[in-house]
Coordinates of C-alpha atoms in Angstrom, one line a residue:
Chain A
M1 CA -1.7 -64.2 -36.5
K2 CA -4.9 -62.2 -36.7
I3 CA -8.0 -64.2 -37.6
K4 CA -10.4 -62.4 -39.9
K5 CA -13.8 -61.7 -38.4
S6 CA -15.6 -63.3 -41.4
N7 CA -13.7 -66.5 -40.8
V8 CA -14.9 -66.6 -37.2
S9 CA -18.5 -66.2 -38.5
I10 CA -18.0 -69.0 -41.0
L11 CA -16.6 -71.2 -38.2
L12 CA -19.6 -70.4 -36.1
F13 CA -21.9 -71.2 -39.1
V14 CA -20.2 -74.6 -39.4
L15 CA -20.5 -75.2 -35.7
I16 CA -24.2 -74.4 -35.4
G17 CA -25.5 -75.1 -38.9
V18 CA -23.4 -78.0 -40.2
V19 CA -21.9 -80.0 -37.3
P20 CA -25.2 -81.0 -35.6
F21 CA -26.6 -82.2 -38.9
A22 CA -23.4 -84.1 -39.7
A23 CA -23.1 -85.6 -36.2
A24 CA -26.8 -86.7 -36.2
F25 CA -26.4 -88.3 -39.7
I26 CA -23.1 -90.1 -38.8
Y27 CA -24.6 -91.3 -35.5
A28 CA -27.7 -92.7 -37.2
L29 CA -25.5 -94.3 -39.9
L30 CA -23.2 -96.0 -37.4
Y31 CA -26.1 -97.2 -35.4
S32 CA -27.8 -98.6 -38.5
F33 CA -24.7 -100.7 -39.3
G34 CA -24.4 -101.9 -35.7
V35 CA -21.1 -100.1 -35.1
I36 CA -22.6 -98.4 -32.0
G37 CA -25.6 -99.1 -29.9
V38 CA -26.4 -100.9 -26.7
A39 CA -26.8 -104.5 -28.0
N40 CA -24.7 -104.2 -31.2
N41 CA -21.5 -106.1 -31.6
G42 CA -19.8 -104.4 -34.6
F43 CA -20.4 -103.9 -38.3
T44 CA -23.3 -105.8 -39.8
L45 CA -25.7 -105.4 -42.7
Q46 CA -28.3 -107.3 -40.8
F47 CA -30.5 -104.3 -40.0
W48 CA -30.4 -102.9 -43.5
E49 CA -31.3 -106.3 -45.0
S50 CA -34.1 -106.7 -42.5
V51 CA -35.6 -103.2 -43.3
L52 CA -35.2 -103.7 -47.1
A53 CA -36.6 -107.2 -47.0
S54 CA -39.6 -106.4 -44.9
G55 CA -40.5 -103.5 -47.2
I56 CA -41.5 -101.4 -44.1
F57 CA -39.6 -98.3 -45.4
F58 CA -40.9 -98.5 -48.9
K59 CA -44.5 -99.0 -47.7
S60 CA -44.2 -96.0 -45.3
F61 CA -42.4 -93.9 -47.9
L62 CA -45.1 -94.6 -50.6
Y63 CA -47.9 -93.9 -48.0
S64 CA -46.3 -90.6 -47.0
F65 CA -45.5 -89.7 -50.6
I66 CA -49.1 -90.2 -51.7
I67 CA -50.5 -88.3 -48.8
A68 CA -48.1 -85.4 -49.2
L69 CA -48.6 -85.2 -53.0
T70 CA -52.4 -85.3 -52.7
A71 CA -52.4 -82.7 -50.0
V72 CA -50.1 -80.4 -51.9
T73 CA -52.0 -80.9 -55.2
I74 CA -55.4 -80.1 -53.6
S75 CA -53.9 -77.1 -51.7
V76 CA -52.1 -75.6 -54.6
G77 CA -55.1 -76.2 -57.0
G78 CA -57.6 -74.8 -54.5
A79 CA -55.3 -71.8 -53.7
L80 CA -54.9 -71.0 -57.4
W81 CA -58.7 -71.1 -57.9
I82 CA -59.3 -68.9 -54.9
T83 CA -56.7 -66.4 -56.1
L84 CA -58.0 -66.4 -59.6
K85 CA -61.7 -65.9 -58.6
F86 CA -61.5 -63.9 -55.4
K87 CA -58.4 -61.7 -55.6
K88 CA -60.3 -58.4 -55.5
Q89 CA -62.5 -59.4 -52.6
L90 CA -59.6 -60.7 -50.6
E91 CA -57.9 -57.3 -50.7
K92 CA -60.8 -55.8 -48.6
R93 CA -59.9 -54.8 -45.1
F94 CA -61.8 -57.4 -43.1
L95 CA -61.1 -60.4 -45.4
S96 CA -57.4 -59.4 -45.8
F97 CA -57.1 -60.0 -42.0
I98 CA -59.3 -63.1 -41.8
I99 CA -57.3 -65.0 -44.4
Y100 CA -54.2 -64.7 -42.3
L101 CA -55.9 -66.4 -39.2
P102 CA -55.3 -70.0 -40.2
L103 CA -51.5 -69.4 -40.0
A104 CA -51.9 -68.9 -36.3
I105 CA -53.0 -72.6 -35.9
P106 CA -50.1 -75.1 -35.5
G107 CA -50.2 -78.7 -36.6
V108 CA -50.9 -80.1 -33.2
V109 CA -54.0 -77.9 -32.8
T110 CA -55.2 -78.8 -36.3
G111 CA -54.8 -82.5 -35.5
F112 CA -56.7 -82.0 -32.2
F113 CA -59.5 -80.0 -33.8
T114 CA -59.9 -82.5 -36.7
L115 CA -60.1 -85.3 -34.1
Q116 CA -62.8 -83.4 -32.2
L117 CA -64.9 -82.9 -35.3
F118 CA -64.6 -86.2 -37.1
S119 CA -64.0 -88.9 -34.4
K120 CA -66.8 -91.3 -33.6
G121 CA -67.8 -89.3 -30.5
G122 CA -67.1 -86.0 -32.2
F123 CA -69.0 -82.9 -33.3
F124 CA -70.3 -84.4 -36.6
A125 CA -71.2 -87.7 -35.0
R126 CA -73.4 -85.8 -32.5
I127 CA -75.0 -83.8 -35.3
S128 CA -75.6 -87.1 -37.3
H129 CA -77.2 -88.6 -34.2
K130 CA -79.4 -85.6 -33.7
F131 CA -80.7 -85.9 -37.3
G132 CA -81.2 -89.6 -36.9
L133 CA -78.5 -90.6 -39.5
I134 CA -76.9 -92.8 -36.9
T135 CA -78.2 -94.5 -33.7
K136 CA -74.9 -95.1 -32.0
A137 CA -71.3 -93.7 -32.2
S138 CA -69.9 -96.9 -33.8
E139 CA -72.1 -96.3 -36.9
F140 CA -70.3 -93.1 -37.7
P141 CA -67.8 -93.7 -40.6
D142 CA -64.0 -93.9 -39.8
L143 CA -62.8 -90.4 -40.7
V144 CA -59.9 -90.2 -38.3
N145 CA -57.2 -92.9 -37.8
D146 CA -58.6 -94.4 -41.0
G147 CA -57.1 -96.4 -43.9
L148 CA -57.7 -93.6 -46.5
A149 CA -56.0 -91.0 -44.3
F150 CA -59.0 -88.7 -44.6
G151 CA -58.2 -86.9 -41.3
I152 CA -54.5 -86.4 -42.2
L153 CA -55.3 -85.1 -45.6
L154 CA -58.0 -82.7 -44.4
S155 CA -55.6 -81.4 -41.7
F156 CA -52.8 -80.9 -44.2
V157 CA -55.0 -79.1 -46.7
T158 CA -56.4 -76.8 -44.1
M159 CA -52.9 -76.0 -42.9
V160 CA -51.2 -75.6 -46.3
M161 CA -53.9 -74.0 -48.5
P162 CA -54.2 -70.7 -46.6
F163 CA -50.4 -70.3 -46.9
F164 CA -50.5 -70.8 -50.7
V165 CA -53.5 -68.4 -51.1
L166 CA -51.5 -65.7 -49.4
L167 CA -48.4 -66.5 -51.4
F168 CA -50.2 -66.5 -54.7
L169 CA -51.9 -63.2 -53.8
N170 CA -48.5 -61.7 -53.1
V171 CA -47.0 -63.0 -56.3
Y172 CA -50.0 -61.8 -58.2
K173 CA -49.5 -58.3 -57.0
N174 CA -45.7 -58.2 -57.1
E175 CA -45.4 -59.7 -60.6
R176 CA -48.1 -57.3 -61.9
V177 CA -50.2 -60.2 -63.3
E178 CA -53.3 -57.9 -63.4
E179 CA -51.6 -55.5 -65.8
L180 CA -50.3 -58.4 -67.9
S181 CA -53.8 -59.9 -68.0
V182 CA -55.2 -56.6 -69.2
L183 CA -52.5 -56.5 -71.9
A184 CA -53.4 -60.0 -73.0
Q185 CA -57.1 -59.1 -73.1
S186 CA -56.4 -56.1 -75.2
L187 CA -54.4 -58.3 -77.6
G188 CA -57.5 -60.5 -78.0
A189 CA -57.0 -63.3 -75.4
N190 CA -60.1 -64.8 -73.8
P191 CA -60.4 -65.4 -70.0
N192 CA -59.3 -69.1 -70.4
Q193 CA -56.3 -68.1 -72.4
I194 CA -55.4 -65.4 -69.8
A195 CA -55.7 -68.0 -67.0
L196 CA -53.7 -70.7 -68.7
R197 CA -51.1 -68.6 -70.5
V198 CA -50.5 -65.7 -68.2
F199 CA -51.8 -66.3 -64.7
L200 CA -50.8 -70.0 -64.2
P201 CA -47.3 -70.0 -65.7
I202 CA -46.3 -66.9 -63.8
L203 CA -47.6 -68.0 -60.4
I204 CA -46.2 -71.6 -60.7
K205 CA -42.8 -70.5 -62.1
K206 CA -42.3 -68.1 -59.2
T207 CA -43.4 -70.5 -56.5
W208 CA -42.5 -74.0 -57.6
V209 CA -39.5 -74.3 -55.2
L210 CA -41.8 -73.5 -52.3
I211 CA -44.4 -75.9 -53.5
V212 CA -41.7 -78.7 -53.6
L213 CA -40.4 -77.5 -50.2
Y214 CA -43.9 -77.8 -48.7
F215 CA -44.2 -81.3 -50.2
I216 CA -41.0 -82.3 -48.4
F217 CA -42.2 -80.7 -45.1
L218 CA -45.5 -82.8 -45.3
L219 CA -43.5 -85.9 -46.2
G220 CA -41.8 -85.6 -42.8
A221 CA -44.8 -84.3 -40.8
Y222 CA -45.1 -85.7 -37.4
E223 CA -47.8 -84.2 -35.1
V224 CA -50.8 -84.6 -37.4
P225 CA -50.2 -88.2 -38.4
L226 CA -49.4 -89.1 -34.8
I227 CA -52.9 -87.9 -33.7
L228 CA -54.8 -88.9 -36.8
G229 CA -52.9 -91.7 -38.4
Q230 CA -53.4 -95.5 -38.1
E231 CA -51.3 -98.3 -36.8
S232 CA -50.0 -99.4 -40.2
P233 CA -48.8 -98.1 -42.6
Q234 CA -47.5 -95.0 -40.8
M235 CA -46.0 -91.8 -42.1
L236 CA -42.2 -91.7 -42.1
S237 CA -41.5 -89.6 -39.0
V238 CA -44.0 -91.5 -36.9
L239 CA -42.5 -94.8 -38.0
I240 CA -38.9 -93.7 -37.3
I241 CA -39.7 -92.4 -33.8
Q242 CA -41.8 -95.5 -33.0
E243 CA -39.0 -97.8 -34.0
I244 CA -36.3 -95.8 -32.2
K245 CA -38.3 -95.7 -29.0
Q246 CA -38.9 -99.5 -29.0
Y247 CA -37.8 -101.8 -26.2
D248 CA -36.7 -104.4 -28.8
L249 CA -33.1 -103.3 -29.3
D250 CA -32.9 -104.7 -32.9
K251 CA -35.8 -102.4 -33.8
I252 CA -33.9 -99.4 -32.7
S253 CA -31.1 -100.1 -35.3
E254 CA -33.8 -100.6 -37.9
G255 CA -35.4 -97.3 -36.9
Y256 CA -32.0 -95.6 -37.6
V257 CA -31.9 -97.4 -41.0
V258 CA -35.2 -95.7 -41.9
A259 CA -33.9 -92.4 -40.5
V260 CA -30.8 -92.6 -42.7
L261 CA -32.8 -93.5 -45.8
Y262 CA -35.2 -90.6 -45.1
T263 CA -32.3 -88.2 -44.5
L264 CA -30.6 -89.2 -47.8
I265 CA -33.8 -88.6 -49.8
V266 CA -34.5 -85.2 -48.4
S267 CA -30.9 -84.2 -48.7
A268 CA -30.9 -85.3 -52.3
A269 CA -34.0 -83.2 -52.8
A270 CA -32.3 -80.2 -51.2
I271 CA -29.3 -80.6 -53.5
V272 CA -31.5 -80.8 -56.6
L273 CA -33.6 -77.8 -55.5
F274 CA -31.0 -75.4 -54.2
L275 CA -27.6 -76.3 -55.7
P276 CA -28.2 -75.4 -59.4
K277 CA -27.8 -71.8 -60.1
R278 CA -31.3 -70.6 -60.3
K279 CA -32.1 -68.7 -63.5
S280 CA -34.2 -65.6 -63.5
A281 CA -37.9 -66.6 -63.4
Y282 CA -38.5 -65.5 -66.9
A283 CA -35.2 -66.5 -68.6
N284 CA -35.5 -69.0 -71.5
Chain B
M1 CA -83.5 -62.9 -56.8
R2 CA -80.2 -64.1 -58.1
I3 CA -77.8 -65.1 -55.3
N4 CA -74.2 -63.9 -55.9
W5 CA -72.2 -67.2 -55.7
K6 CA -69.0 -65.4 -54.9
S7 CA -70.5 -63.7 -51.8
F8 CA -71.9 -67.1 -50.7
V9 CA -68.5 -68.8 -51.1
L10 CA -66.7 -66.0 -49.3
S11 CA -69.2 -66.0 -46.4
L12 CA -68.8 -69.8 -46.1
A13 CA -65.0 -69.4 -46.1
V14 CA -65.1 -66.8 -43.4
L15 CA -67.3 -69.1 -41.3
L16 CA -64.9 -72.1 -41.9
I17 CA -61.9 -70.0 -40.9
L18 CA -63.5 -68.6 -37.7
F19 CA -65.0 -72.0 -36.7
P20 CA -61.9 -73.6 -35.2
F21 CA -61.3 -70.5 -32.9
I22 CA -65.0 -70.4 -31.8
Y23 CA -65.2 -74.2 -31.3
L24 CA -62.0 -74.4 -29.3
V25 CA -63.1 -71.6 -27.0
F26 CA -66.5 -73.3 -26.7
L27 CA -64.9 -76.7 -25.9
S28 CA -62.6 -75.1 -23.3
L29 CA -65.6 -73.7 -21.5
A30 CA -67.5 -77.0 -21.6
S31 CA -67.5 -79.9 -19.2
E32 CA -69.3 -83.3 -19.0
W33 CA -70.2 -83.2 -22.7
R34 CA -71.0 -86.8 -23.4
F35 CA -72.1 -88.4 -26.7
P36 CA -74.7 -88.0 -28.2
E37 CA -75.5 -84.6 -26.5
V38 CA -75.1 -81.7 -29.0
W39 CA -74.9 -79.2 -26.1
P40 CA -72.6 -79.7 -23.1
S41 CA -74.3 -80.1 -19.6
Y42 CA -71.9 -77.5 -18.2
L43 CA -70.7 -74.3 -19.9
G44 CA -68.8 -71.8 -17.9
F45 CA -65.4 -70.7 -16.7
K46 CA -64.6 -73.6 -14.4
N47 CA -61.7 -74.9 -16.6
W48 CA -60.2 -71.5 -17.0
V49 CA -60.4 -70.8 -13.2
T50 CA -58.6 -74.2 -12.7
V51 CA -55.9 -73.1 -15.0
F52 CA -55.3 -69.8 -13.2
G53 CA -55.3 -71.8 -10.0
S54 CA -52.3 -73.6 -11.4
E55 CA -53.8 -77.0 -10.6
T56 CA -53.0 -78.5 -14.0
G57 CA -49.7 -76.6 -14.5
L58 CA -51.0 -75.0 -17.7
L59 CA -50.0 -71.5 -16.6
E60 CA -46.6 -72.8 -15.8
S61 CA -46.4 -74.4 -19.3
F62 CA -47.5 -71.1 -20.8
F63 CA -44.6 -69.3 -19.2
S64 CA -42.1 -72.1 -20.0
S65 CA -43.2 -71.9 -23.6
L66 CA -42.9 -68.2 -23.6
L67 CA -39.4 -68.3 -22.0
I68 CA -38.2 -71.0 -24.4
S69 CA -39.6 -69.3 -27.5
L70 CA -38.2 -65.8 -26.5
S71 CA -34.8 -67.3 -25.9
V72 CA -34.8 -69.2 -29.2
A73 CA -36.0 -66.1 -31.1
V74 CA -33.4 -63.8 -29.5
F75 CA -30.4 -66.2 -30.1
S76 CA -31.4 -67.4 -33.6
T77 CA -32.3 -63.9 -34.9
A78 CA -29.1 -62.3 -33.5
S79 CA -26.8 -65.1 -34.7
G80 CA -28.6 -65.5 -38.0
F81 CA -28.2 -61.8 -38.8
L82 CA -24.6 -61.6 -37.8
I83 CA -23.4 -64.9 -39.3
S84 CA -25.5 -64.6 -42.5
K85 CA -23.3 -61.6 -43.5
A86 CA -20.2 -63.7 -43.8
V87 CA -22.1 -66.6 -45.4
F88 CA -23.8 -64.5 -48.1
Y89 CA -20.7 -62.4 -48.9
H90 CA -18.6 -65.6 -49.1
P91 CA -17.3 -66.7 -52.6
K92 CA -18.7 -70.2 -51.9
K93 CA -22.1 -68.9 -50.7
R94 CA -24.0 -71.4 -52.9
I95 CA -22.5 -74.4 -51.1
L96 CA -22.8 -72.7 -47.7
T97 CA -26.5 -72.0 -48.4
L98 CA -27.1 -75.6 -49.4
L99 CA -25.5 -76.8 -46.2
A100 CA -27.9 -74.5 -44.3
Y101 CA -30.9 -76.1 -46.1
F102 CA -30.1 -79.6 -44.9
P103 CA -31.1 -79.1 -41.2
Y104 CA -33.9 -76.8 -42.4
I105 CA -35.5 -79.4 -44.6
L106 CA -35.2 -82.4 -42.3
A107 CA -38.1 -83.2 -40.0
P108 CA -37.2 -81.7 -36.6
V109 CA -38.4 -84.8 -34.7
V110 CA -36.1 -87.1 -36.7
F111 CA -33.2 -84.7 -36.3
A112 CA -33.8 -84.6 -32.5
A113 CA -33.9 -88.5 -32.3
C114 CA -30.6 -88.7 -34.1
L115 CA -29.1 -85.9 -31.9
S116 CA -30.5 -87.1 -28.5
F117 CA -27.3 -89.2 -27.7
F118 CA -25.2 -86.1 -27.9
F119 CA -27.6 -84.1 -25.7
L120 CA -27.6 -86.9 -23.2
K121 CA -23.8 -86.9 -23.1
M122 CA -23.7 -83.1 -22.7
G123 CA -26.3 -83.1 -19.8
L124 CA -28.8 -81.3 -22.0
F125 CA -31.4 -84.1 -22.0
G126 CA -34.7 -83.5 -20.2
N127 CA -34.1 -79.9 -19.2
M128 CA -35.1 -76.5 -20.5
T129 CA -31.6 -75.5 -21.6
G130 CA -31.5 -78.6 -23.8
V131 CA -34.8 -77.8 -25.4
V132 CA -33.7 -74.2 -26.1
V133 CA -30.4 -75.4 -27.7
A134 CA -32.2 -78.0 -29.8
Q135 CA -34.8 -75.6 -31.0
F136 CA -32.1 -73.0 -31.7
I137 CA -30.4 -75.6 -33.9
I138 CA -33.5 -75.8 -36.2
A139 CA -34.4 -72.1 -35.9
F140 CA -30.8 -70.8 -36.8
P141 CA -30.8 -72.1 -40.4
Y142 CA -34.2 -70.5 -40.9
A143 CA -33.0 -67.1 -39.6
L144 CA -29.8 -67.4 -41.6
L145 CA -31.7 -68.1 -44.9
F146 CA -34.2 -65.4 -44.0
F147 CA -31.5 -62.7 -44.2
S148 CA -30.1 -64.0 -47.5
S149 CA -31.8 -61.3 -49.6
F150 CA -30.6 -58.5 -47.2
W151 CA -26.9 -58.8 -48.0
N152 CA -26.9 -57.5 -51.5
A153 CA -24.7 -55.2 -53.6
K154 CA -26.6 -52.1 -52.4
V155 CA -26.0 -52.8 -48.7
K156 CA -22.4 -53.7 -49.5
S157 CA -21.9 -50.3 -51.2
Y158 CA -23.4 -48.5 -48.1
E159 CA -20.8 -50.3 -46.0
D160 CA -18.0 -49.3 -48.4
L161 CA -19.3 -45.7 -48.2
V162 CA -19.2 -45.7 -44.4
A163 CA -15.6 -47.0 -44.5
T164 CA -14.6 -44.4 -47.1
L165 CA -16.0 -41.6 -44.9
G166 CA -14.0 -42.9 -42.0
G167 CA -16.6 -44.9 -40.1
N168 CA -15.6 -47.9 -38.0
K169 CA -17.2 -51.4 -37.9
W170 CA -19.3 -50.5 -34.8
Q171 CA -20.7 -47.4 -36.6
T172 CA -21.4 -49.4 -39.7
Y173 CA -23.6 -51.7 -37.7
T174 CA -25.3 -49.1 -35.4
K175 CA -25.7 -46.3 -37.9
V176 CA -26.3 -48.2 -41.2
L177 CA -26.9 -51.9 -41.1
L178 CA -29.2 -52.2 -38.1
P179 CA -31.4 -49.3 -39.0
L180 CA -31.7 -50.8 -42.6
A181 CA -32.5 -54.3 -41.3
K182 CA -34.7 -53.2 -38.4
G183 CA -38.0 -54.4 -40.1
L184 CA -36.5 -57.7 -41.2
I185 CA -35.0 -58.4 -37.8
L186 CA -38.4 -57.8 -36.2
I187 CA -40.1 -60.2 -38.6
C188 CA -37.4 -62.8 -38.2
F189 CA -37.7 -62.5 -34.4
F190 CA -41.4 -63.2 -34.5
Q191 CA -41.2 -66.0 -37.0
T192 CA -38.4 -67.9 -35.1
F193 CA -40.5 -67.3 -32.0
L194 CA -43.4 -69.0 -33.7
I195 CA -41.2 -71.9 -34.9
S196 CA -40.4 -72.5 -31.3
W197 CA -43.9 -71.8 -30.0
F198 CA -45.4 -74.4 -32.4
E199 CA -42.7 -77.0 -32.0
Y200 CA -43.8 -80.4 -30.6
G201 CA -41.8 -83.4 -31.9
L202 CA -38.3 -82.1 -31.1
T203 CA -39.4 -80.8 -27.7
S204 CA -40.9 -84.2 -26.8
I205 CA -37.7 -86.1 -27.7
I206 CA -35.2 -83.7 -26.0
G207 CA -37.4 -82.6 -23.2
I208 CA -38.5 -86.3 -22.5
G209 CA -41.8 -85.1 -21.0
K210 CA -40.0 -83.2 -18.3
V211 CA -40.1 -79.9 -20.1
Q212 CA -43.8 -79.3 -20.6
T213 CA -44.5 -76.7 -23.2
L214 CA -48.0 -76.0 -24.3
T215 CA -47.8 -78.3 -27.3
I216 CA -46.7 -81.1 -25.0
K217 CA -49.6 -80.4 -22.8
V218 CA -52.1 -80.6 -25.7
F219 CA -50.8 -84.1 -26.4
L220 CA -50.9 -85.1 -22.7
F221 CA -54.5 -84.1 -22.5
I222 CA -55.4 -85.9 -25.7
K223 CA -53.8 -89.1 -24.3
E224 CA -55.8 -88.6 -21.0
A225 CA -58.9 -87.9 -23.1
N226 CA -59.3 -84.7 -21.3
Y227 CA -60.5 -82.7 -24.3
Y228 CA -61.7 -79.7 -22.3
Y229 CA -58.2 -78.9 -21.0
G230 CA -56.8 -79.9 -24.4
A231 CA -59.0 -77.2 -26.0
L232 CA -57.9 -74.8 -23.3
S233 CA -54.2 -75.5 -24.0
C234 CA -55.0 -75.0 -27.7
C235 CA -56.5 -71.5 -26.9
L236 CA -53.4 -70.5 -25.0
L237 CA -51.3 -71.7 -28.0
I238 CA -53.2 -70.0 -30.8
F239 CA -54.3 -66.6 -29.4
P240 CA -50.8 -65.1 -28.9
P241 CA -50.1 -65.5 -32.7
V242 CA -53.5 -64.0 -33.4
V243 CA -52.5 -61.0 -31.4
L244 CA -49.3 -60.8 -33.4
L245 CA -51.3 -61.0 -36.6
Y246 CA -53.5 -58.1 -35.4
F247 CA -50.4 -55.9 -35.0
N248 CA -48.7 -57.0 -38.2
K249 CA -49.6 -59.7 -40.6
R250 CA -46.0 -60.0 -41.8
Y251 CA -45.0 -61.3 -38.3
V252 CA -46.7 -64.6 -39.1
F253 CA -46.7 -65.0 -42.8
K254 CA -43.3 -66.1 -44.2
K255 CA -43.1 -64.7 -47.7
L256 CA -40.1 -66.5 -49.3
V257 CA -40.3 -65.3 -52.9

C-alpha cells in the first residue's frame, strides 16, 4: 500500500513536535506520583500533598506572575508611549538601526550586565562612592538579588520593551494608523481622542496575543532570575530546576509536581489563546 | 533657548541603547578593577590575547556554539518548511497548530529537565549531539509556526497550476515553492540560529557542563567572579547578531503579526 507523502510529514510532525512534549509531561507526572524515580516505591499522593501544603508552588507562581505582569505592563505602556510620541523620528536611518540593537542581547547577557551595574561593587556603587554618597560597598542599596526583584524587573523591561516598540511601529505602518488618525482629525477628533479611540484600540487588538505570549515567556524565564533573583521566593523555572537537581530524593519528586503544575497552566493558556477560531481583528 | 524635549529623550535613549555594548567591551579590556576605583588599573588587550591563545577555551566555545547553532538552524528550518506544508494544508490544522504551540510556550529549561531521562537512555546526555537534538526540539515548533502564513490559497493555486502544466513534485519545489519562500527561509534560518545561539537553560541541563557553549561560559565566569572574561564572552555572544542586524534587520526581529 502506498503511503501518502503528507501522512509521512504528519507522522514526522508528531514524532518531533508532539512525542517529546508528551513524553516529558508523562515522565514528570509519573515521577510526581512516585510511580517512577530512584527512591520511589509506587503510587503515592505524598509529594502532591507536601507541595500543596507547603504553599511553595503558589508562592513561586504568585511571585513570577507579579513580576511578569509588572514587566509586561511597563514594557507595553512604555512602548506605546514611545511609538505615539516618536514614530516619525524612529523612521530616520540612524535611529531605525539603533532601535534594533537591544534585540542582539540575550537574557544571560542582560542579567550579567545588570549585575555589573547595580551590584554592591558595581558601576553605580563606584560612582556613588566617588560622589561621596556612600563610604563602603555595603551601604549601596540592594538592587540585585533583592526582595523587590528590581534587578529582574529592570532586565525584563530592557529586554521586552524594544521588541514591543518595533512591533508597534510595524503595526502602526501596516494598519495605516497615520491615515486613520488624519481622518479622525478631519472629523473633529482631538489628539487625546485620536490616541484613545484610534491608536490604542488598533495596536492592542492586533498584538494582544503576542503580549500574552510574552507574559507567559517571562513567567517561565530562567537565566535572568537565576543571576539576579533571591533565595526565596524564586521564579518558577529556577525553583523547578533547583528542586529537581537536589540530593534530597523526595525533593526531586516535589520538583516534578511543580513542573507538572506549571506545564498544565501554560498548556491551558495555549489552548485559550490558540484554539478558538480567531476572528478578523476588526470584526464585531 | 528652548530645549526640544523630544531630541533630549531620543539622545538619552540612544546613549542607553549603546551603553551595554560600550560597557561590555570596556569591561572585557579591563583587569584588576577593584571597588571603589572608577577606572580600572589595567586597560588593554591582555584578556583578548588570552582568548586567542585558547587558554580559557573561549575560542573553542565560540566554535562549538557556532557549530551547534548552524546545525540547529539548518535542521529546524528545512524540516519546519517541509513539514509545515502538510500541517497547514491539513483539515485539522487548528488542532495540529495548537499541538505545536505546547513545546513552543513551555520554558526550555523545564522541558529539558523532564526530557533528560530519555536523553540519558539514548546516550545523548553530556554531548554535542544531545544538545543539538534538544535545541532542535524547541526550534522546530518555532520554524513550523513561522511558515504558517506561507501556505495559503495563492501558493496552493501556484502548485495546482504547475501540476496542470505537467510539472512534477520536484519541479514544483525547485521552480516555484523554494524561489517563493527564499526570503522567509533565510529569515527563519537566522532566527532559529539565534534561538540556539542565545540558549542557556536547556544546554546546561542536557550538556551537563560538558558542552560549553558561550552562554554556559558566561555563567561559569560569573560563578568564578571573573567578570572580565565574562564580559569578553558576552562580546563574543552579542556581536555576531549585531553583524546580522547590520545586513538585515529582519534576521533578528521576529514580526509575528
